[in-house]
């Protein structure tokens, strides 16, 4: 049984880390239609998203951003205002977001530290609906260098179903091996082959172990076996397109092997995420800056303070938070520019991509979730309204935004992860946000 427990633990980690969970979930809604959206990116910065750091100071009501000046923390996005939609006044009262609702931020349900996910999260649901790829859902998490080394994978934000978390990758060396180990050389190639051989042997062991189990336990054990099958299957699929992947693999340099600051790894993880999008390896990228918790470090930006105390600081006009938000904004610019550089259809990949930027802590670390600011980037062929700021009345939940994105993806549904009983208390409307959709 000890051996079996070890194998179960390994399979759970590997299976969840490749983004799928073990049991497919039914997609929300009654059907789907063709969609202009081909990929989606969720970028969640922890410790809250103060609306004063993104709403132009001269704007007190909904309106166009054309003649507005973006605040200093997001000024890098000024050239992209025509593709931006700043939304203020959604709520997440039902998610218990103080110190983070964890899976509840993307799930739109109550969550907390140590509490397993109550259902699938919006990023996972979209990964099933969007045009299928080799690795539909990729999650990366950024933290202090100590935390990323000690826990190279953690699961706090994404889930494929109730009790089925999806792990974030935080060590770029490990993620590079997963994505590009088959085309690498030297030590990386040797480590990839050794790991592949180990996984194949473990899959064989798990398969033989399960034959002797009672029926009920055999079914549960089958879930773990599929975890190894998923991992080995992904490796084989990536190997078949190795020639294509070579065009997109980032260069492994000292940022990977000998980082001076944690931001070296943050930047490397972003590069890997971008490469997975550009190569068509994934259709959904989730970025957790702070990994959905109340920690995090940005010493590479000249910020000595780290962790929980950052959430106790006011963000408006705070030099520390200006640096962090500017760093996020530069990442968003890089994502857009890189996707714009790849032709797709009659335009570029960015023309068919939606980026959702927000926080897993709503507006601040100690929050009741009464205001949950969000920035959208990209219009997906005109499906989303852009170039504007929208002030809502605080009566519609983040679930309504997620439902709106599902609508654009082709799924006809009135709600996402919210029962009618819950909606009577927390949602003043039904269906998508008319303020968001064109």
CSV table of C-alpha atoms in Angstrom, one decimal:
chain,number,residue,atom,x,y,z
A,1,UNK,CA,0.0,0.0,0.0
A,2,UNK,CA,2.9,2.4,0.6
A,3,UNK,CA,4.1,1.8,-2.9
A,4,UNK,CA,0.6,2.3,-4.2
A,5,UNK,CA,0.3,5.6,-2.2
A,6,UNK,CA,3.5,6.8,-3.7
A,7,UNK,CA,2.3,6.0,-7.3
A,8,UNK,CA,-1.0,7.7,-6.6
A,9,UNK,CA,0.8,10.9,-5.4
A,10,UNK,CA,3.0,11.0,-8.4
A,11,UNK,CA,0.2,10.4,-10.9
A,12,UNK,CA,-2.0,13.1,-9.3
A,13,UNK,CA,0.9,15.6,-9.6
A,14,UNK,CA,1.8,14.7,-13.1
A,15,UNK,CA,-1.7,14.5,-14.4
A,16,UNK,CA,-2.9,17.8,-12.9
A,17,UNK,CA,0.3,19.5,-14.1
A,18,UNK,CA,-0.4,18.8,-17.7
A,19,UNK,CA,-3.6,20.6,-17.3
A,20,UNK,CA,-6.4,18.1,-17.6
A,21,UNK,CA,-7.4,16.4,-14.4
A,22,UNK,CA,-8.6,12.8,-14.9
A,23,UNK,CA,-12.3,13.0,-15.5
A,24,UNK,CA,-13.7,15.1,-18.3
A,25,UNK,CA,-16.4,17.6,-17.2
A,26,UNK,CA,-19.4,18.6,-19.2
A,27,UNK,CA,-19.0,22.0,-20.8
A,28,UNK,CA,-21.3,24.7,-19.4
A,29,UNK,CA,-24.2,25.5,-21.7
A,30,UNK,CA,-26.4,23.7,-24.1
A,31,UNK,CA,-24.2,23.9,-27.2
A,32,UNK,CA,-21.6,25.9,-29.0
A,33,UNK,CA,-21.2,27.8,-32.2
A,34,UNK,CA,-18.2,29.0,-34.2
A,35,UNK,CA,-16.2,31.6,-32.3
A,36,UNK,CA,-13.7,34.3,-33.3
A,37,UNK,CA,-11.8,33.6,-30.1
A,38,UNK,CA,-9.0,31.1,-30.5
A,39,UNK,CA,-7.1,31.5,-27.2
A,40,UNK,CA,-7.4,33.2,-23.9
A,41,UNK,CA,-4.9,34.4,-21.3
A,42,UNK,CA,-5.7,35.0,-17.6
A,43,UNK,CA,-3.2,37.1,-15.7
A,44,UNK,CA,-3.8,37.4,-11.9
A,45,UNK,CA,-1.6,39.6,-9.7
A,46,UNK,CA,-2.1,38.8,-6.0
A,47,UNK,CA,-2.7,41.3,-3.2
A,48,UNK,CA,-5.5,43.1,-5.0
A,49,UNK,CA,-6.1,45.4,-7.9
A,50,UNK,CA,-6.8,48.9,-6.6
A,51,UNK,CA,-9.0,50.6,-9.3
A,52,UNK,CA,-7.2,53.9,-8.7
A,53,UNK,CA,-4.1,52.3,-10.3
A,54,UNK,CA,-5.9,51.7,-13.6
A,55,UNK,CA,-8.8,54.1,-14.0
A,56,UNK,CA,-7.8,57.5,-15.5
A,57,UNK,CA,-8.2,60.2,-12.8
A,58,UNK,CA,-10.4,62.4,-15.0
A,59,UNK,CA,-13.0,59.6,-15.5
A,60,UNK,CA,-15.8,59.4,-13.0
A,61,UNK,CA,-18.3,57.6,-15.3
A,62,UNK,CA,-18.3,55.1,-18.2
A,63,UNK,CA,-16.8,56.5,-21.4
A,64,UNK,CA,-14.2,56.3,-24.1
A,65,UNK,CA,-10.5,56.1,-23.3
A,66,UNK,CA,-9.5,57.9,-26.4
A,67,UNK,CA,-8.7,61.2,-24.8
A,68,UNK,CA,-7.9,59.9,-21.3
A,69,UNK,CA,-4.4,59.4,-19.9
A,70,UNK,CA,-3.7,56.0,-18.3
A,71,UNK,CA,-2.4,56.1,-14.7
A,72,UNK,CA,1.4,55.7,-14.1
A,73,UNK,CA,1.2,52.0,-13.0
A,74,UNK,CA,-0.3,50.9,-16.4
A,75,UNK,CA,1.1,53.7,-18.6
A,76,UNK,CA,3.0,51.1,-20.8
A,77,UNK,CA,-0.4,50.1,-22.1
A,78,UNK,CA,-1.1,53.6,-23.5
A,79,UNK,CA,-0.5,52.6,-27.1
A,80,UNK,CA,-3.0,49.8,-26.7
A,81,UNK,CA,-5.9,51.8,-25.3
A,82,UNK,CA,-8.0,51.2,-28.3
A,83,UNK,CA,-7.9,47.5,-27.5
A,84,UNK,CA,-8.5,47.9,-23.8
A,85,UNK,CA,-11.6,47.7,-21.7
A,86,UNK,CA,-11.3,48.7,-18.0
A,87,UNK,CA,-14.2,47.4,-15.9
A,88,UNK,CA,-15.0,48.6,-12.4
A,89,UNK,CA,-17.9,47.5,-10.2
A,90,UNK,CA,-18.1,43.7,-10.6
A,91,UNK,CA,-18.2,41.9,-7.3
A,92,UNK,CA,-17.1,38.6,-5.7
A,93,UNK,CA,-18.9,38.9,-2.4
A,94,UNK,CA,-19.8,35.2,-2.6
A,95,UNK,CA,-16.2,34.0,-3.0
A,96,UNK,CA,-14.8,35.1,0.4
A,97,UNK,CA,-11.8,36.8,-1.2
A,98,UNK,CA,-9.9,38.2,1.8
A,99,UNK,CA,-6.4,36.7,1.7
A,100,UNK,CA,-7.5,35.1,-1.6
A,101,UNK,CA,-10.4,32.8,-2.5
A,102,UNK,CA,-7.9,30.7,-4.3
A,103,UNK,CA,-9.8,28.5,-6.8
A,104,UNK,CA,-12.9,30.7,-6.2
A,105,UNK,CA,-11.3,33.7,-8.1
A,106,UNK,CA,-11.6,31.9,-11.4
A,107,UNK,CA,-14.3,29.6,-10.3
A,108,UNK,CA,-16.7,32.2,-9.1
A,109,UNK,CA,-17.5,30.3,-5.9
A,110,UNK,CA,-16.4,30.4,-2.2
A,111,UNK,CA,-12.8,29.4,-1.6
A,112,UNK,CA,-10.1,29.6,1.0
A,113,UNK,CA,-6.6,28.4,1.9
A,114,UNK,CA,-6.6,24.6,2.0
A,115,UNK,CA,-10.1,24.2,0.6
A,116,UNK,CA,-10.3,22.1,-2.5
A,117,UNK,CA,-12.0,23.5,-5.6
A,118,UNK,CA,-15.7,23.3,-5.6
A,119,UNK,CA,-15.9,23.0,-9.4
A,120,UNK,CA,-14.2,23.8,-12.7
A,121,UNK,CA,-12.7,27.2,-13.2
A,122,UNK,CA,-13.4,29.4,-16.2
A,123,UNK,CA,-9.9,29.0,-17.7
A,124,UNK,CA,-10.2,25.2,-17.8
A,125,UNK,CA,-13.7,25.4,-19.2
A,126,UNK,CA,-12.5,27.6,-22.0
A,127,UNK,CA,-9.5,25.3,-22.7
A,128,UNK,CA,-12.0,22.6,-23.7
A,129,UNK,CA,-14.1,24.8,-26.0
A,130,UNK,CA,-11.4,26.7,-27.9
A,131,UNK,CA,-9.7,25.0,-30.9
A,132,UNK,CA,-7.9,22.0,-29.5
A,133,UNK,CA,-4.1,21.9,-29.0
A,134,UNK,CA,-1.6,19.4,-27.7
A,135,UNK,CA,-1.6,21.0,-24.2
A,136,UNK,CA,-4.9,22.9,-24.0
A,137,UNK,CA,-4.3,24.5,-20.6
A,138,UNK,CA,-1.0,25.7,-19.3
A,139,UNK,CA,-0.6,27.4,-15.9
A,140,UNK,CA,2.5,29.2,-14.7
A,141,UNK,CA,3.1,30.7,-11.3
A,142,UNK,CA,5.5,33.4,-10.1
A,143,UNK,CA,6.8,33.8,-6.6
A,144,UNK,CA,10.0,34.3,-4.6
A,145,UNK,CA,13.0,32.3,-5.8
A,146,UNK,CA,13.0,30.3,-2.6
A,147,UNK,CA,9.3,29.4,-2.9
A,148,UNK,CA,9.6,28.5,-6.6
A,149,UNK,CA,12.6,26.2,-5.9
A,150,UNK,CA,11.0,24.6,-2.8
A,151,UNK,CA,7.6,24.1,-4.5
A,152,UNK,CA,8.1,24.1,-8.3
A,153,UNK,CA,4.4,23.2,-8.7
A,154,UNK,CA,1.5,24.4,-6.7
A,155,UNK,CA,-2.3,24.4,-7.3
A,156,UNK,CA,-4.2,27.4,-6.1
A,157,UNK,CA,-6.1,29.0,-9.0
A,158,UNK,CA,-7.2,26.5,-11.7
A,159,UNK,CA,-9.3,23.4,-11.5
A,160,UNK,CA,-10.9,20.9,-13.9
A,161,UNK,CA,-13.7,20.0,-11.5
A,162,UNK,CA,-14.6,19.6,-7.9
A,163,UNK,CA,-11.6,18.4,-6.0
A,164,UNK,CA,-9.5,18.4,-9.2
A,165,UNK,CA,-6.8,21.1,-9.0
A,166,UNK,CA,-4.5,22.0,-11.9
A,167,UNK,CA,-0.9,22.7,-10.9
A,168,UNK,CA,1.1,25.8,-11.9
A,169,UNK,CA,4.6,25.4,-13.2
A,170,UNK,CA,7.1,27.7,-11.3
A,171,UNK,CA,10.5,26.3,-12.3
A,172,UNK,CA,11.3,27.3,-15.9
A,173,UNK,CA,13.8,24.5,-16.2
A,174,UNK,CA,11.2,21.8,-15.5
A,175,UNK,CA,8.7,23.5,-17.8
A,176,UNK,CA,11.3,23.7,-20.6
A,177,UNK,CA,11.9,20.0,-20.2
A,178,UNK,CA,8.2,19.3,-20.5
A,179,UNK,CA,7.7,21.4,-23.6
A,180,UNK,CA,11.1,21.1,-25.4
A,181,UNK,CA,13.1,18.4,-23.8
A,182,UNK,CA,12.7,16.2,-26.8
A,183,UNK,CA,14.4,18.7,-29.1
A,184,UNK,CA,17.0,19.9,-26.5
A,185,UNK,CA,20.7,18.8,-26.4
A,186,UNK,CA,23.2,18.0,-23.6
A,187,UNK,CA,22.0,17.8,-20.0
A,188,UNK,CA,18.5,19.0,-20.7
A,189,UNK,CA,18.0,16.2,-23.3
A,190,UNK,CA,19.6,13.6,-21.0
A,191,UNK,CA,17.3,14.7,-18.1
A,192,UNK,CA,14.2,14.6,-20.4
A,193,UNK,CA,15.0,11.0,-21.6
A,194,UNK,CA,15.7,9.8,-18.1
A,195,UNK,CA,12.4,11.3,-16.9
A,196,UNK,CA,10.5,9.8,-19.9
A,197,UNK,CA,11.9,6.4,-19.2
A,198,UNK,CA,11.0,6.7,-15.5
A,199,UNK,CA,7.4,7.7,-16.3
A,200,UNK,CA,7.0,4.8,-18.8
A,201,UNK,CA,8.2,2.4,-16.1
A,202,UNK,CA,5.9,3.9,-13.5
A,203,UNK,CA,2.9,3.7,-15.9
A,204,UNK,CA,3.7,0.0,-16.3
A,205,UNK,CA,4.0,-0.5,-12.6
A,206,UNK,CA,0.7,1.3,-11.9
A,207,UNK,CA,-1.1,-0.8,-14.6
A,208,UNK,CA,0.1,-4.1,-13.1
A,209,UNK,CA,-0.6,-3.0,-9.5
A,210,UNK,CA,-4.2,-2.1,-10.4
A,211,UNK,CA,-5.1,-5.6,-11.7
A,212,UNK,CA,-5.2,-7.1,-8.2
A,213,UNK,CA,-7.5,-4.5,-6.6
A,214,UNK,CA,-11.2,-4.7,-5.7
A,215,UNK,CA,-13.6,-3.2,-8.3
A,216,UNK,CA,-14.2,0.1,-6.4
A,217,UNK,CA,-10.6,0.7,-5.7
A,218,UNK,CA,-9.6,-0.4,-9.2
A,219,UNK,CA,-11.8,2.4,-10.6
A,220,UNK,CA,-10.1,5.0,-8.4
A,221,UNK,CA,-6.7,3.6,-9.3
A,222,UNK,CA,-7.6,3.9,-13.0
A,223,UNK,CA,-7.7,7.7,-12.5
A,224,UNK,CA,-4.1,7.6,-11.4
A,225,UNK,CA,-3.1,5.4,-14.3
A,226,UNK,CA,-4.6,7.9,-16.7
A,227,UNK,CA,-2.5,10.5,-15.1
A,228,UNK,CA,0.7,8.7,-16.3
A,229,UNK,CA,-0.9,7.9,-19.6
A,230,UNK,CA,-1.7,11.6,-20.1
A,231,UNK,CA,1.9,12.6,-19.3
A,232,UNK,CA,3.4,10.0,-21.5
A,233,UNK,CA,0.9,10.7,-24.3
A,234,UNK,CA,1.8,14.4,-24.2
A,235,UNK,CA,5.5,13.6,-24.4
A,236,UNK,CA,4.8,11.5,-27.5
A,237,UNK,CA,2.6,14.1,-29.2
A,238,UNK,CA,5.2,16.8,-28.6
A,239,UNK,CA,7.9,14.5,-30.0
A,240,UNK,CA,5.9,14.1,-33.3
A,241,UNK,CA,6.0,17.8,-33.9
A,242,UNK,CA,9.5,18.4,-32.7
A,243,UNK,CA,10.5,20.0,-36.1
A,244,UNK,CA,7.7,22.6,-35.6
A,245,UNK,CA,8.5,23.2,-32.0
A,246,UNK,CA,12.2,24.1,-32.7
A,247,UNK,CA,11.0,27.3,-34.3
A,248,UNK,CA,9.6,28.5,-31.1
A,249,UNK,CA,11.8,27.1,-28.3
A,250,UNK,CA,13.3,29.9,-26.2
A,251,UNK,CA,17.1,30.0,-25.6
A,252,UNK,CA,18.1,28.6,-22.3
A,253,UNK,CA,20.5,31.0,-20.6
A,254,UNK,CA,21.7,31.9,-17.2
A,255,UNK,CA,18.3,33.3,-16.2
A,256,UNK,CA,17.2,29.6,-16.1
A,257,UNK,CA,20.2,28.0,-14.6
A,258,UNK,CA,21.7,30.7,-12.4
A,259,UNK,CA,19.0,33.4,-11.8
A,260,UNK,CA,20.2,36.5,-10.0
A,261,UNK,CA,16.7,37.5,-9.0
A,262,UNK,CA,13.3,35.8,-9.0
A,263,UNK,CA,12.3,38.1,-11.8
A,264,UNK,CA,14.7,36.2,-14.0
A,265,UNK,CA,12.5,33.1,-13.6
A,266,UNK,CA,9.4,35.2,-13.9
A,267,UNK,CA,10.6,36.5,-17.3
A,268,UNK,CA,11.6,33.0,-18.4
A,269,UNK,CA,8.3,31.5,-17.4
A,270,UNK,CA,6.5,34.2,-19.5
A,271,UNK,CA,8.8,33.4,-22.5
A,272,UNK,CA,7.8,29.8,-22.2
A,273,UNK,CA,4.1,30.7,-22.0
A,274,UNK,CA,4.4,32.9,-25.0
A,275,UNK,CA,6.2,30.2,-27.0
A,276,UNK,CA,3.5,27.7,-26.1
A,277,UNK,CA,0.9,30.1,-27.5
A,278,UNK,CA,2.8,31.0,-30.6
A,279,UNK,CA,3.6,27.4,-31.4
A,280,UNK,CA,0.0,26.3,-31.0
A,281,UNK,CA,0.9,24.0,-28.2
A,282,UNK,CA,-1.7,25.6,-25.8
A,283,UNK,CA,-4.9,27.6,-26.2
A,284,UNK,CA,-5.2,28.8,-22.6
A,285,UNK,CA,-2.5,30.3,-20.5
A,286,UNK,CA,-3.1,31.2,-16.8
A,287,UNK,CA,-0.4,33.4,-15.1
A,288,UNK,CA,-0.5,33.6,-11.3
A,289,UNK,CA,1.8,36.4,-10.1
A,290,UNK,CA,2.1,35.5,-6.5
A,291,UNK,CA,0.6,32.0,-7.3
A,292,UNK,CA,-2.8,32.9,-5.9
A,293,UNK,CA,-1.6,33.3,-2.3
A,294,UNK,CA,-0.4,36.4,-0.3
A,295,UNK,CA,3.3,35.9,-0.9
A,296,UNK,CA,5.5,37.0,-3.8
A,297,UNK,CA,8.8,38.8,-4.3
A,298,UNK,CA,10.2,41.3,-6.9
A,299,UNK,CA,13.7,42.0,-5.8
A,300,UNK,CA,14.8,42.2,-9.4
A,301,UNK,CA,12.7,45.4,-9.6
A,302,UNK,CA,14.6,46.9,-6.6
A,303,UNK,CA,11.8,46.0,-4.1
A,304,UNK,CA,13.2,44.6,-0.9
A,305,UNK,CA,9.9,44.1,0.8
A,306,UNK,CA,8.1,40.8,0.0
A,307,UNK,CA,5.2,38.6,0.9
A,308,UNK,CA,2.3,39.3,3.1
A,309,UNK,CA,3.3,42.9,4.0
A,310,UNK,CA,2.9,44.0,0.4
A,311,UNK,CA,-0.8,43.5,0.8
A,312,UNK,CA,-0.9,45.9,3.8
A,313,UNK,CA,0.3,48.8,1.7
A,314,UNK,CA,-1.9,51.2,-0.1
A,315,UNK,CA,-1.4,50.8,-3.8
A,316,UNK,CA,-2.2,54.2,-5.1
A,317,UNK,CA,0.8,56.5,-5.5
A,318,UNK,CA,2.9,53.8,-3.8
A,319,UNK,CA,6.4,53.5,-5.5
A,320,UNK,CA,6.5,49.8,-4.7
A,321,UNK,CA,3.2,49.0,-6.2
A,322,UNK,CA,3.8,51.3,-9.2
A,323,UNK,CA,6.9,49.1,-10.0
A,324,UNK,CA,5.0,45.9,-9.6
A,325,UNK,CA,2.1,47.0,-11.8
A,326,UNK,CA,4.4,48.5,-14.4
A,327,UNK,CA,6.2,45.2,-14.5
A,328,UNK,CA,2.9,43.4,-15.1
A,329,UNK,CA,2.0,46.0,-17.8
A,330,UNK,CA,5.3,45.3,-19.6
A,331,UNK,CA,4.5,41.6,-19.5
A,332,UNK,CA,1.1,42.4,-21.0
A,333,UNK,CA,2.7,44.5,-23.7
A,334,UNK,CA,5.1,41.7,-24.5
A,335,UNK,CA,2.3,39.2,-24.8
A,336,UNK,CA,0.4,41.4,-27.2
A,337,UNK,CA,3.4,42.3,-29.3
A,338,UNK,CA,4.5,38.7,-29.6
A,339,UNK,CA,1.1,37.5,-30.6
A,340,UNK,CA,0.8,40.3,-33.1
A,341,UNK,CA,4.0,39.1,-34.7
A,342,UNK,CA,2.4,35.8,-35.8
A,343,UNK,CA,0.0,36.0,-38.8
A,344,UNK,CA,-3.4,34.2,-38.4
A,345,UNK,CA,-6.2,34.3,-40.9
A,346,UNK,CA,-6.5,37.8,-42.2
A,347,UNK,CA,-4.8,39.3,-39.2
A,348,UNK,CA,-2.6,38.2,-36.3
A,349,UNK,CA,-2.9,35.8,-33.4
A,350,UNK,CA,-3.6,38.8,-31.1
A,351,UNK,CA,-6.7,39.5,-33.2
A,352,UNK,CA,-8.2,36.2,-32.0
A,353,UNK,CA,-7.0,36.4,-28.4
A,354,UNK,CA,-8.5,37.7,-25.2
A,355,UNK,CA,-6.4,38.7,-22.2
A,356,UNK,CA,-8.1,39.0,-18.8
A,357,UNK,CA,-6.0,40.9,-16.2
A,358,UNK,CA,-7.2,41.1,-12.6
A,359,UNK,CA,-6.3,39.9,-9.1
A,360,UNK,CA,-7.3,36.9,-7.1
A,361,UNK,CA,-7.8,39.3,-4.2
A,362,UNK,CA,-10.4,41.6,-5.9
A,363,UNK,CA,-9.4,45.2,-5.0
A,364,UNK,CA,-7.1,44.6,-2.0
A,365,UNK,CA,-5.7,41.9,0.3
A,366,UNK,CA,-8.2,42.4,3.1
A,367,UNK,CA,-11.4,42.8,1.0
A,368,UNK,CA,-15.0,41.7,1.1
A,369,UNK,CA,-15.1,41.4,-2.6
A,370,UNK,CA,-17.6,44.3,-3.2
A,371,UNK,CA,-15.5,45.6,-6.0
A,372,UNK,CA,-13.5,43.4,-8.4
A,373,UNK,CA,-11.7,45.5,-11.1
A,374,UNK,CA,-10.8,43.8,-14.4
A,375,UNK,CA,-8.9,44.9,-17.5
A,376,UNK,CA,-9.7,43.2,-20.8
A,377,UNK,CA,-7.2,43.4,-23.8
A,378,UNK,CA,-8.2,42.3,-27.3
A,379,UNK,CA,-11.6,42.3,-29.1
A,380,UNK,CA,-11.6,38.9,-30.8
A,381,UNK,CA,-12.8,40.1,-34.1
A,382,UNK,CA,-15.0,42.8,-32.6
A,383,UNK,CA,-16.8,40.5,-30.2
A,384,UNK,CA,-15.7,42.5,-27.2
A,385,UNK,CA,-16.1,46.3,-26.7
A,386,UNK,CA,-12.8,48.0,-26.4
A,387,UNK,CA,-11.3,51.5,-26.0
A,388,UNK,CA,-13.5,52.2,-23.1
A,389,UNK,CA,-14.0,52.3,-19.3
A,390,UNK,CA,-17.2,50.9,-17.8
A,391,UNK,CA,-18.4,51.6,-14.3
A,392,UNK,CA,-20.9,49.0,-13.1
A,393,UNK,CA,-23.2,49.3,-10.1
A,394,UNK,CA,-21.7,46.4,-8.1
A,395,UNK,CA,-24.7,44.2,-8.4
A,396,UNK,CA,-23.3,41.7,-10.9
A,397,UNK,CA,-20.7,39.1,-10.0
A,398,UNK,CA,-17.5,38.1,-11.7
A,399,UNK,CA,-19.4,35.0,-12.8
A,400,UNK,CA,-21.3,37.2,-15.2
A,401,UNK,CA,-18.0,38.3,-16.9
A,402,UNK,CA,-17.0,34.6,-17.2
A,403,UNK,CA,-20.4,33.8,-18.7
A,404,UNK,CA,-19.8,36.7,-21.2
A,405,UNK,CA,-16.5,35.1,-22.3
A,406,UNK,CA,-18.2,31.7,-22.6
A,407,UNK,CA,-20.8,33.3,-24.9
A,408,UNK,CA,-18.1,34.6,-27.2
A,409,UNK,CA,-16.5,31.2,-27.2
A,410,UNK,CA,-19.7,29.8,-28.6
A,411,UNK,CA,-21.4,28.4,-25.5
A,412,UNK,CA,-25.0,29.5,-24.9
A,413,UNK,CA,-25.5,29.6,-21.1
A,414,UNK,CA,-27.1,32.1,-18.7
A,415,UNK,CA,-24.8,31.5,-15.8
A,416,UNK,CA,-21.4,30.2,-14.9
A,417,UNK,CA,-21.0,28.2,-11.6
A,418,UNK,CA,-24.0,30.0,-9.9
A,419,UNK,CA,-27.2,28.3,-9.0
A,420,UNK,CA,-30.5,30.2,-9.3
A,421,UNK,CA,-30.7,30.3,-5.5
A,422,UNK,CA,-27.3,31.9,-5.3
A,423,UNK,CA,-28.1,34.3,-8.2
A,424,UNK,CA,-31.2,35.6,-6.3
A,425,UNK,CA,-28.8,36.9,-3.7
A,426,UNK,CA,-25.7,37.8,-5.7
A,427,UNK,CA,-26.7,38.6,-9.3
A,428,UNK,CA,-29.1,41.4,-10.3
A,429,UNK,CA,-29.2,40.1,-13.9
A,430,UNK,CA,-29.1,37.0,-16.1
A,431,UNK,CA,-26.7,36.1,-18.9
A,432,UNK,CA,-23.7,38.0,-20.1
A,433,UNK,CA,-22.7,41.6,-19.4
A,434,UNK,CA,-24.2,43.8,-22.2
A,435,UNK,CA,-21.6,46.4,-21.3
A,436,UNK,CA,-18.8,44.0,-22.4
A,437,UNK,CA,-20.1,42.4,-25.6
A,438,UNK,CA,-20.4,44.3,-28.9
